[in-house]
Tab-separated table of C-alpha atoms in Angstrom:
chain	number	residue	atom	x	y	z
A	1	MET	CA	113.753	119.359	145.685
A	2	GLY	CA	116.479	115.913	144.575
A	3	GLU	CA	117.460	116.361	141.268
A	4	GLY	CA	115.424	112.494	140.298
A	5	MET	CA	112.056	114.463	141.702
A	6	LYS	CA	112.573	117.361	139.046
A	7	ILE	CA	113.935	115.104	136.052
A	8	THR	CA	110.512	112.490	135.940
A	9	LYS	CA	107.851	116.143	137.012
A	10	ILE	CA	109.608	118.056	133.782
A	11	ASN	CA	107.650	114.770	131.059
A	12	GLU	CA	104.277	116.024	133.708
A	13	LEU	CA	102.890	119.182	132.192
A	14	LYS	CA	100.997	120.259	135.127
A	15	SER	CA	105.059	120.933	136.361
A	16	VAL	CA	105.826	121.976	133.529
A	17	TYR	CA	103.239	124.488	133.517
A	18	ASP	CA	103.265	125.266	137.413
A	19	ILE	CA	106.658	126.673	136.679
A	20	ALA	CA	106.009	128.977	133.595
A	21	MET	CA	103.031	130.806	136.208
A	22	LYS	CA	105.091	130.820	139.260
A	23	LEU	CA	107.966	132.638	136.743
A	24	VAL	CA	104.944	134.943	135.861
A	25	THR	CA	104.699	135.844	139.976
A	26	GLY	CA	108.018	136.079	140.845
A	27	GLU	CA	107.985	133.562	143.117
A	28	THR	CA	110.255	131.426	141.835
A	29	ALA	CA	112.933	133.836	140.983
A	30	GLY	CA	116.397	132.649	142.634
A	31	LYS	CA	115.257	129.311	143.248
A	32	LEU	CA	115.985	127.165	140.296
A	33	ASP	CA	118.860	126.231	139.040
A	34	GLU	CA	119.328	127.178	135.321
A	35	ALA	CA	119.637	123.282	133.942
A	36	TYR	CA	116.300	122.532	135.388
A	37	LEU	CA	114.914	126.410	134.261
A	38	ASN	CA	116.493	124.998	130.545
A	39	ARG	CA	115.179	121.682	129.899
A	40	VAL	CA	111.341	123.648	131.095
A	41	PHE	CA	111.341	126.137	128.110
A	42	ALA	CA	112.515	125.439	124.913
A	43	PRO	CA	115.606	127.083	124.003
A	44	SER	CA	113.259	129.168	121.102
A	45	PHE	CA	111.078	130.279	123.738
A	46	ASN	CA	110.123	133.421	122.910
A	47	ALA	CA	107.479	135.757	124.642
A	48	TYR	CA	105.584	139.021	124.819
A	49	GLY	CA	103.988	141.659	126.646
A	50	PRO	CA	102.663	142.829	128.895
A	51	ASP	CA	103.708	146.236	128.197
A	52	GLU	CA	104.792	147.718	124.397
A	53	ALA	CA	108.661	147.113	124.801
A	54	ALA	CA	108.695	143.708	125.460
A	55	ILE	CA	109.370	141.199	123.336
A	56	CYS	CA	112.481	138.351	124.643
A	57	SER	CA	113.990	136.676	122.181
A	58	ASN	CA	115.423	133.842	124.856
A	59	LEU	CA	114.121	132.733	128.240
A	60	GLN	CA	116.849	134.746	130.250
A	61	GLU	CA	115.575	138.584	128.173
A	62	PHE	CA	112.129	137.260	130.097
A	63	ARG	CA	113.526	136.840	133.253
A	64	ASP	CA	115.353	140.648	133.129
A	65	ARG	CA	112.177	141.581	132.321
A	66	MET	CA	109.766	140.460	134.900
A	67	ALA	CA	112.347	141.457	137.132
A	68	LYS	CA	111.991	144.892	135.757
A	69	LEU	CA	108.089	145.138	135.292
A	70	ARG	CA	107.716	143.903	139.152
A	71	THR	CA	109.254	147.175	140.340
A	72	ILE	CA	106.833	148.932	138.672
A	73	LEU	CA	104.341	146.802	138.669
A	74	ASP	CA	102.615	145.535	142.038
A	75	PHE	CA	102.755	141.367	141.417
A	76	SER	CA	102.745	140.771	144.967
A	77	SER	CA	99.090	141.590	144.986
A	78	LEU	CA	98.258	138.818	142.325
A	79	LEU	CA	96.246	135.361	143.463
A	80	LYS	CA	98.629	132.483	143.547
A	81	GLU	CA	96.157	130.763	141.680
A	82	PRO	CA	95.291	132.272	138.099
A	83	SER	CA	91.757	130.837	136.727
A	84	ALA	CA	91.653	129.029	133.565
A	85	VAL	CA	90.223	130.890	130.493
A	86	GLU	CA	91.072	128.126	127.851
A	87	ARG	CA	92.977	124.522	128.005
A	88	SER	CA	93.390	123.236	124.321
A	89	TYR	CA	95.755	120.104	122.861
A	90	SER	CA	97.027	119.457	119.253
A	91	PRO	CA	95.510	115.741	117.992
A	92	GLY	CA	98.212	113.597	119.825
A	93	LYS	CA	98.115	115.667	122.401
A	94	ILE	CA	101.765	116.842	121.485
A	95	ALA	CA	100.835	120.446	121.882
A	96	ALA	CA	98.528	122.319	124.352
A	97	VAL	CA	97.754	125.675	125.215
A	98	TYR	CA	97.183	127.716	127.990
A	99	ILE	CA	94.788	130.447	128.586
A	100	ASP	CA	94.703	131.717	132.546
A	101	LYS	CA	93.528	135.023	133.817
A	102	PHE	CA	95.746	136.314	137.313
A	103	ARG	CA	93.045	138.332	139.261
A	104	GLN	CA	95.706	141.136	141.159
A	105	GLN	CA	93.421	141.383	145.599
A	106	ILE	CA	93.288	145.367	145.066
A	107	LYS	CA	89.540	146.653	144.249
A	108	ASP	CA	89.345	147.962	140.643
A	109	ALA	CA	92.886	146.143	139.468
A	110	PRO	CA	93.311	145.152	136.023
A	111	LEU	CA	93.202	141.443	135.336
A	112	LEU	CA	96.904	140.310	133.480
A	113	ARG	CA	95.838	137.296	131.249
A	114	VAL	CA	98.775	134.537	130.482
A	115	SER	CA	99.053	131.719	127.083
A	116	THR	CA	101.566	129.743	127.663
A	117	PHE	CA	102.477	127.509	124.692
A	118	LEU	CA	103.623	124.383	125.957
A	119	PHE	CA	105.334	121.686	122.581
A	120	LYS	CA	105.828	117.227	124.099
A	121	THR	CA	109.337	116.323	123.009
A	122	ASP	CA	111.155	112.969	123.397
A	123	ASP	CA	113.278	114.942	127.128
A	124	GLY	CA	108.908	115.643	128.442
A	125	TRP	CA	106.272	118.751	127.960
A	126	GLN	CA	108.240	122.759	127.388
A	127	VAL	CA	107.527	125.956	127.167
A	128	THR	CA	107.775	127.037	123.818
A	129	HIS	CA	105.767	130.770	123.667
A	130	MET	CA	104.581	132.627	126.411
A	131	HIS	CA	102.086	135.990	125.687
A	132	LEU	CA	101.395	138.153	128.329
A	133	SER	CA	98.708	141.318	128.182
A	134	PHE	CA	96.116	143.682	130.545
A	135	PRO	CA	92.255	144.776	128.855
A	136	SER	CA	92.634	147.153	126.060
A	137	SER	CA	91.051	149.385	128.290
A	138	PHE	CA	93.904	149.749	130.751
A	139	SER	CA	96.661	151.702	130.764
A	140	LYS	CA	99.734	150.340	130.504
A	141	PRO	CA	102.046	151.061	132.783
A	142	THR	CA	104.466	153.796	132.145
A	143	VAL	CA	107.813	151.757	132.838
A	144	SER	CA	110.784	153.034	133.461
A	145	LYS	CA	113.605	155.049	131.507
A	146	PRO	CA	115.493	151.993	131.139
A	147	LEU	CA	112.732	149.577	129.487
A	148	GLU	CA	112.199	152.750	126.422
A	149	ASP	CA	115.533	153.052	126.255
A	150	GLU	CA	115.633	148.936	125.054
A	151	ALA	CA	112.260	148.806	123.308
A	152	GLN	CA	114.024	150.157	119.727
A	153	SER	CA	116.352	146.674	120.300
A	154	ASN	CA	113.190	145.107	121.009
A	155	GLN	CA	111.408	145.967	117.693
A	156	ASN	CA	114.553	143.807	115.954
A	157	TYR	CA	113.216	140.827	117.900
A	158	LYS	CA	109.498	141.268	116.998
A	159	ILE	CA	111.407	141.317	113.356
A	160	GLN	CA	113.365	138.713	114.004
A	161	LEU	CA	109.721	136.853	115.966
A	162	GLU	CA	107.579	137.828	112.855
A	163	GLU	CA	110.619	135.695	110.395
A	164	ARG	CA	110.173	133.399	112.588
A	165	THR	CA	107.139	132.518	112.890
A	166	ARG	CA	106.782	132.281	109.011
A	167	ALA	CA	109.637	129.763	109.166
A	168	LEU	CA	107.147	128.046	111.313
A	169	ASN	CA	104.421	127.904	109.375
A	170	ASP	CA	106.395	126.449	106.339
A	171	SER	CA	107.731	124.178	108.746
A	172	LEU	CA	104.205	123.237	109.462
A	173	GLU	CA	103.021	123.229	106.235
A	174	VAL	CA	105.855	120.232	105.329
A	175	LEU	CA	105.274	118.292	108.109
A	176	LYS	CA	101.337	118.023	106.910
A	177	ALA	CA	103.001	116.618	103.609
A	178	THR	CA	104.666	114.318	105.271
A	179	GLN	CA	101.888	113.043	107.001
A	180	ALA	CA	100.084	112.905	103.807
A	181	GLN	CA	102.953	111.077	102.809
A	182	LEU	CA	102.954	108.392	105.749
A	183	LEU	CA	99.016	107.729	104.819
A	184	ARG	CA	99.431	107.319	101.626
A	185	GLN	CA	102.346	105.145	102.867
A	186	GLU	CA	100.294	103.297	105.366
A	187	LYS	CA	97.529	102.512	102.055
A	188	LEU	CA	99.879	101.700	100.053
A	189	ALA	CA	101.753	98.735	102.530
A	190	SER	CA	97.549	98.414	103.156
A	191	LEU	CA	97.448	97.959	99.143
A	192	GLY	CA	100.453	95.770	99.096
A	193	GLN	CA	99.223	92.651	101.581
A	194	LEU	CA	95.530	93.052	100.188
A	195	THR	CA	97.685	92.203	95.826
A	196	ALA	CA	99.910	89.629	97.624
A	197	GLY	CA	96.915	87.473	99.151
A	198	ILE	CA	94.870	87.627	95.540
A	199	ALA	CA	98.029	86.906	93.744
A	200	HIS	CA	98.320	83.989	96.069
A	201	GLU	CA	95.132	82.175	96.028
A	202	ILE	CA	94.689	82.961	92.533
A	203	LYS	CA	98.431	81.878	92.351
A	204	ASN	CA	96.752	78.478	93.673
A	205	PRO	CA	93.854	76.847	91.380
A	206	LEU	CA	96.630	78.671	87.921
A	207	ASN	CA	98.778	76.091	89.265
A	208	PHE	CA	96.179	73.002	88.447
A	209	ILE	CA	95.091	75.200	85.102
A	210	ASN	CA	98.578	75.453	84.036
A	211	ASN	CA	100.320	71.766	85.002
A	212	PHE	CA	96.837	70.014	84.188
A	213	SER	CA	96.724	71.683	80.653
A	214	GLU	CA	100.751	70.843	79.097
A	215	LEU	CA	99.513	67.221	81.194
A	216	SER	CA	96.058	67.074	79.323
A	217	LEU	CA	98.088	67.955	75.767
A	218	GLU	CA	100.652	64.362	76.826
A	219	PHE	CA	97.944	62.663	77.016
A	220	LEU	CA	96.378	63.471	73.287
A	221	ASP	CA	99.626	63.238	71.927
A	222	GLU	CA	99.334	59.438	73.807
A	223	ILE	CA	96.457	58.713	71.852
A	224	LYS	CA	96.961	59.994	68.536
A	225	GLU	CA	99.803	57.224	69.112
A	226	GLN	CA	97.396	55.006	69.118
A	227	LEU	CA	95.184	55.366	66.669
A	228	GLU	CA	97.562	55.629	64.627
A	229	LYS	CA	97.938	52.014	65.130
A	230	LEU	CA	94.613	51.418	64.628
A	231	ASP	CA	92.671	50.530	60.765
A	232	PRO	CA	92.050	53.607	59.472
A	233	ASN	CA	88.819	54.651	58.982
A	234	GLU	CA	85.662	57.173	59.295
A	235	ALA	CA	85.109	57.093	62.860
A	236	THR	CA	89.313	56.929	64.076
A	237	GLU	CA	89.459	60.361	61.314
A	238	GLU	CA	87.182	61.945	62.942
A	239	ILE	CA	88.539	61.338	65.775
A	240	ASN	CA	91.649	62.280	64.987
A	241	PHE	CA	89.998	65.855	63.819
A	242	LEU	CA	88.403	65.973	67.252
A	243	LEU	CA	91.690	65.315	69.134
A	244	GLU	CA	93.491	68.206	66.942
A	245	ASP	CA	91.107	70.215	67.690
A	246	VAL	CA	91.133	69.854	71.536
A	247	LYS	CA	94.366	70.325	72.178
A	248	ALA	CA	94.395	73.621	70.023
A	249	ASN	CA	91.891	74.359	72.624
A	250	LEU	CA	94.759	72.852	75.861
A	251	ALA	CA	97.384	75.153	73.915
A	252	LYS	CA	95.011	78.511	74.593
A	253	ILE	CA	95.029	77.007	78.337
A	254	TYR	CA	98.186	76.597	78.913
A	255	GLN	CA	99.332	79.552	76.517
A	256	HIS	CA	97.169	82.471	78.379
A	257	GLY	CA	97.703	80.193	81.807
A	258	THR	CA	101.220	80.889	81.256
A	259	ARG	CA	100.606	84.529	81.011
A	260	ALA	CA	98.562	85.237	83.410
A	261	ASP	CA	101.384	83.641	86.371
A	262	GLY	CA	104.272	86.249	85.105
A	263	ILE	CA	101.522	88.408	85.610
A	264	VAL	CA	100.671	86.639	89.702
A	265	LYS	CA	103.989	86.801	89.624
A	266	SER	CA	104.970	90.131	89.335
A	267	MET	CA	101.563	91.647	91.716
A	268	LEU	CA	103.922	89.427	94.269
A	269	LEU	CA	107.041	90.511	93.085
A	270	HIS	CA	105.507	94.439	93.338
A	271	SER	CA	103.909	94.739	96.597
A	272	ARG	CA	106.393	92.214	98.964
A	273	GLY	CA	107.944	95.440	98.104
A	274	GLY	CA	112.659	94.686	96.894
A	275	ASN	CA	114.533	93.155	99.405
A	276	GLY	CA	117.955	96.145	98.772
A	277	LYS	CA	120.436	93.555	97.323
A	278	MET	CA	121.494	93.825	93.603
A	279	GLU	CA	121.633	91.007	91.939
A	280	ASP	CA	121.879	90.359	88.173
A	281	VAL	CA	118.207	91.189	85.596
A	282	ASP	CA	117.411	89.834	83.146
A	283	LEU	CA	116.216	93.634	82.100
A	284	ASN	CA	114.651	93.178	78.554
A	285	THR	CA	112.767	91.144	80.264
A	286	LEU	CA	111.660	92.858	82.780
A	287	ILE	CA	110.211	95.706	81.277
A	288	ARG	CA	107.978	93.405	78.566
A	289	GLU	CA	106.489	92.095	81.821
A	290	TYR	CA	105.595	95.266	84.089
A	291	VAL	CA	105.197	97.315	80.383
A	292	ASN	CA	102.819	94.739	80.380
A	293	LEU	CA	101.659	94.868	83.491
A	294	ALA	CA	101.247	98.974	83.177
A	295	PHE	CA	98.881	98.586	80.994
A	296	HIS	CA	96.457	95.895	81.867
A	297	GLY	CA	96.741	97.818	85.414
A	298	MET	CA	95.472	101.236	83.330
A	299	ARG	CA	93.378	98.849	81.346
A	300	ALA	CA	91.458	97.678	84.684
A	301	ASN	CA	90.469	100.646	86.278
A	302	LYS	CA	88.418	104.071	85.589
A	303	ASN	CA	88.759	105.642	81.482
A	304	PRO	CA	91.361	103.100	79.652
A	305	ILE	CA	92.462	103.843	76.815
A	306	ASN	CA	94.093	101.910	73.939
A	307	VAL	CA	97.844	102.536	73.056
A	308	ASP	CA	100.399	101.950	70.420
A	309	ILE	CA	103.034	99.496	73.380
A	310	GLN	CA	105.991	99.104	70.825
A	311	LEU	CA	109.107	98.222	72.492
A	312	ASP	CA	112.176	97.930	71.351
A	313	THR	CA	114.809	95.968	73.128
A	314	ASP	CA	118.653	95.537	72.530
A	315	PRO	CA	119.120	91.048	72.146
A	316	GLY	CA	122.777	92.839	72.643
A	317	LEU	CA	122.099	94.138	76.623
A	318	GLY	CA	122.277	90.760	79.019
A	319	LEU	CA	122.575	90.695	82.056
A	320	VAL	CA	122.072	93.691	84.824
A	321	LYS	CA	123.017	94.069	88.214
A	322	MET	CA	120.450	95.425	90.486
A	323	ASN	CA	117.426	95.006	92.215
A	324	ALA	CA	114.048	94.443	89.815
A	325	GLU	CA	112.407	94.656	92.641
A	326	ASN	CA	112.576	98.278	93.598
A	327	PHE	CA	113.842	99.362	89.851
A	328	SER	CA	110.546	97.856	88.699
A	329	ARG	CA	108.563	100.215	90.328
A	330	VAL	CA	110.220	102.158	87.974
A	331	ILE	CA	109.212	100.977	84.700
A	332	LEU	CA	105.629	101.262	86.376
A	333	ASN	CA	106.073	104.845	87.408
A	334	LEU	CA	107.221	105.410	84.705
A	335	CYS	CA	104.980	104.296	81.786
A	336	LYS	CA	101.966	105.315	84.662
A	337	ASN	CA	102.844	108.744	84.098
A	338	ALA	CA	102.758	109.210	79.884
A	339	PHE	CA	99.459	107.029	79.607
A	340	ASP	CA	98.020	109.032	82.175
A	341	ALA	CA	99.220	112.201	79.729
A	342	MET	CA	98.658	110.347	76.363
A	343	ARG	CA	94.621	110.396	78.137
A	344	GLU	CA	95.084	113.735	79.168
A	345	LYS	CA	95.685	114.397	75.428
A	346	LEU	CA	93.342	112.469	73.365
A	347	GLU	CA	90.862	114.004	75.789
A	348	GLN	CA	91.918	118.084	74.444
A	349	LYS	CA	89.885	119.100	70.772
A	350	ASP	CA	91.350	118.332	67.355
A	351	THR	CA	92.441	115.407	68.300
A	352	LYS	CA	90.575	113.462	65.401
A	353	ASP	CA	93.615	111.622	64.274
A	354	TYR	CA	95.217	111.018	67.177
A	355	THR	CA	96.598	107.645	68.500
A	356	PRO	CA	98.535	107.307	71.722
A	357	LYS	CA	102.273	105.772	70.878
A	358	LEU	CA	104.403	104.656	73.768
A	359	ILE	CA	107.910	103.713	73.087
A	360	VAL	CA	110.324	101.828	75.325
A	361	ARG	CA	113.738	101.427	74.660
A	362	THR	CA	117.064	99.592	75.559
A	363	LYS	CA	120.598	100.543	74.539
A	364	HIS	CA	123.922	98.726	75.758
A	365	LEU	CA	127.044	101.463	75.036
A	366	GLN	CA	129.837	100.038	76.685
A	367	ASP	CA	129.876	99.528	80.741
A	368	LYS	CA	126.472	101.965	80.194
A	369	VAL	CA	122.649	100.720	80.087
A	370	ILE	CA	120.269	103.438	78.519
A	371	VAL	CA	116.485	103.072	79.016
A	372	GLU	CA	114.247	105.204	77.520
A	373	VAL	CA	110.301	105.362	77.533
A	374	GLU	CA	108.890	107.713	75.711
A	375	ASP	CA	104.774	108.928	74.773
A	376	ASN	CA	103.947	111.492	72.175
A	377	GLY	CA	101.895	113.001	74.827
A	378	PRO	CA	101.637	116.933	75.284
A	379	GLY	CA	104.790	117.184	76.326
A	380	VAL	CA	105.569	119.173	79.357
A	381	PRO	CA	105.959	122.533	80.305
A	382	GLU	CA	109.115	124.345	80.654
A	383	GLY	CA	108.433	126.321	83.492
A	384	ILE	CA	107.507	122.898	84.998
A	385	LYS	CA	109.520	120.226	83.866
A	386	GLU	CA	112.493	120.914	86.343
A	387	LYS	CA	109.767	121.056	89.438
A	388	LEU	CA	108.705	117.562	88.064
A	389	ILE	CA	110.725	115.705	90.638
A	390	THR	CA	109.938	117.724	93.617
A	391	PRO	CA	108.300	116.001	96.345
A	392	PHE	CA	104.761	116.347	96.239
A	393	PHE	CA	104.412	118.305	93.073
A	394	THR	CA	102.173	116.678	90.261
A	395	THR	CA	100.237	118.650	87.493
A	396	LYS	CA	96.998	115.797	88.071
A	397	LYS	CA	94.023	117.326	89.156
A	398	GLY	CA	92.059	117.045	93.167
A	399	SER	CA	93.634	113.230	94.490
A	400	GLU	CA	94.700	111.490	91.372
A	401	GLY	CA	98.211	112.731	91.524
A	402	THR	CA	100.408	112.388	94.233
A	403	GLY	CA	103.499	113.983	93.559
A	404	LEU	CA	105.321	111.225	94.234
A	405	GLY	CA	106.242	109.155	92.003
A	406	LEU	CA	108.506	110.273	89.928
A	407	SER	CA	110.438	111.433	93.481
A	408	ILE	CA	110.541	107.949	94.495
A	409	SER	CA	111.693	107.300	90.636
A	410	MET	CA	114.561	109.269	90.833
A	411	ASP	CA	115.569	108.256	94.802
A	412	ILE	CA	115.292	104.090	93.276
A	413	ILE	CA	117.129	105.563	89.914
A	414	GLN	CA	120.233	107.807	92.250
A	415	SER	CA	120.242	104.142	94.461
A	416	HIS	CA	121.092	102.350	91.317
A	417	GLY	CA	124.015	104.363	90.871
A	418	GLY	CA	122.298	106.125	87.320
A	419	VAL	CA	120.340	109.133	86.591
A	420	MET	CA	117.359	110.399	85.030
A	421	ASP	CA	117.109	113.323	82.097
A	422	ILE	CA	113.854	114.007	80.829
A	423	THR	CA	113.963	115.804	77.030
A	424	THR	CA	110.328	116.833	76.276
A	425	LYS	CA	108.505	119.042	73.793
A	426	GLU	CA	105.542	120.547	74.282
A	427	LYS	CA	102.009	119.322	72.676
A	428	GLU	CA	104.235	116.572	70.531
A	429	PHE	CA	106.645	114.359	73.301
A	430	THR	CA	108.202	113.343	76.369
A	431	CYS	CA	111.161	111.432	76.501
A	432	PHE	CA	112.900	110.549	80.173
A	433	THR	CA	116.274	109.105	79.591
A	434	ILE	CA	117.465	106.321	82.108
A	435	LYS	CA	121.559	105.731	81.885
A	436	LEU	CA	122.817	102.623	84.845
A	437	ASN	CA	126.411	101.643	85.527
A	438	LYS	CA	125.957	98.101	83.683
A	439	GLU	CA	127.425	96.575	86.189
A	440	GLY	CA	125.670	98.187	89.051
A	441	PRO	CA	126.939	101.101	91.668
A	442	GLY	CA	129.887	101.536	93.463
A	443	PRO	CA	130.290	100.083	96.864
A	444	ASP	CA	128.941	102.937	98.726
A	445	LYS	CA	124.959	102.683	96.767
A	446	LYS	CA	125.112	99.002	97.204
């Protein structure tokens, strides 16, 4: 078999499986080069059986074990084509389990059962584990003294195998969590596109409302100027009164239309995601917009609550170099967590006199910027405080929390060269304090 053919066939599940079966029967003994076998069998390959002492932690041990067993057991009497018992595949067909039984040509000879575990890598399919066994009713062969001497050594391998299994289980849990995260991100991406589409459609008619209300206000001023040129009488006075009412109504329309336009712009910025650029940003204005957006988002969802929101912004703060789109997510996440915490406290007993309060402060200290988001919710127990920014850790029930909000917020803050501290007292308050460099992160963070 040429090297080109080997590389082609190693990507095929059946070719890899066939090589594993031939190693069991000894059909390929001495016929395959090491490089080829190392591509067929994973670096982490291990095997067990068929005798109790046979725990092999790598391919070479497995080959040696099979060679020794072939000197004791008459593997030559095995039928070359096994009978399939099970063929199982993982979702996406990236892993497979093949279970086969080998019948021997000798009458009343026991079956040999072989389980083969295969995994698909970027380089093709590889064998990761094999398990060989005889029926429980079959008296296992008495192995030679060299095999017995290795029993203790293989006991150590068994311990290592158990440890490796635990590690693989841990890795599996991480993979499941990562998969769940990817699904959430996909849903969030779809939601972002939907939000952008809705916001864009709202913005078009909103522009007409704002523009024509502003234009109508100018027309009213012109009408008043023309009326003043006429001789005053009862009719002109009545018209003036009506014009004042219309002007006041139009001013309200323009005021609320402008506010709605600001909300739509914030939605568009948030749904489009960050462009990765650090720019000079009016942080006080950004905080006002996104605290307001977070509040109205909470009010529009289930179980809305009333919150006394206090903004204590430093007028001397000026412009701060940051990624506005990314940092806005931090404000939204912190406000959302605060609203959820205060709702939880509000639902507890003996909270008749409790009023949810959110305080957001900004301070300018030399070359630093301080942002504080404080709520008077139930606080955080000391045992949980250290876990808050751990990915996937959440104190919320069911599917209400992803456990990613604070983790993502911390990543964004660190990308700005900043830090975030948590101060809390059970049953009283929680305060998140963010410290940033006013001129942005260092060169390695930009």
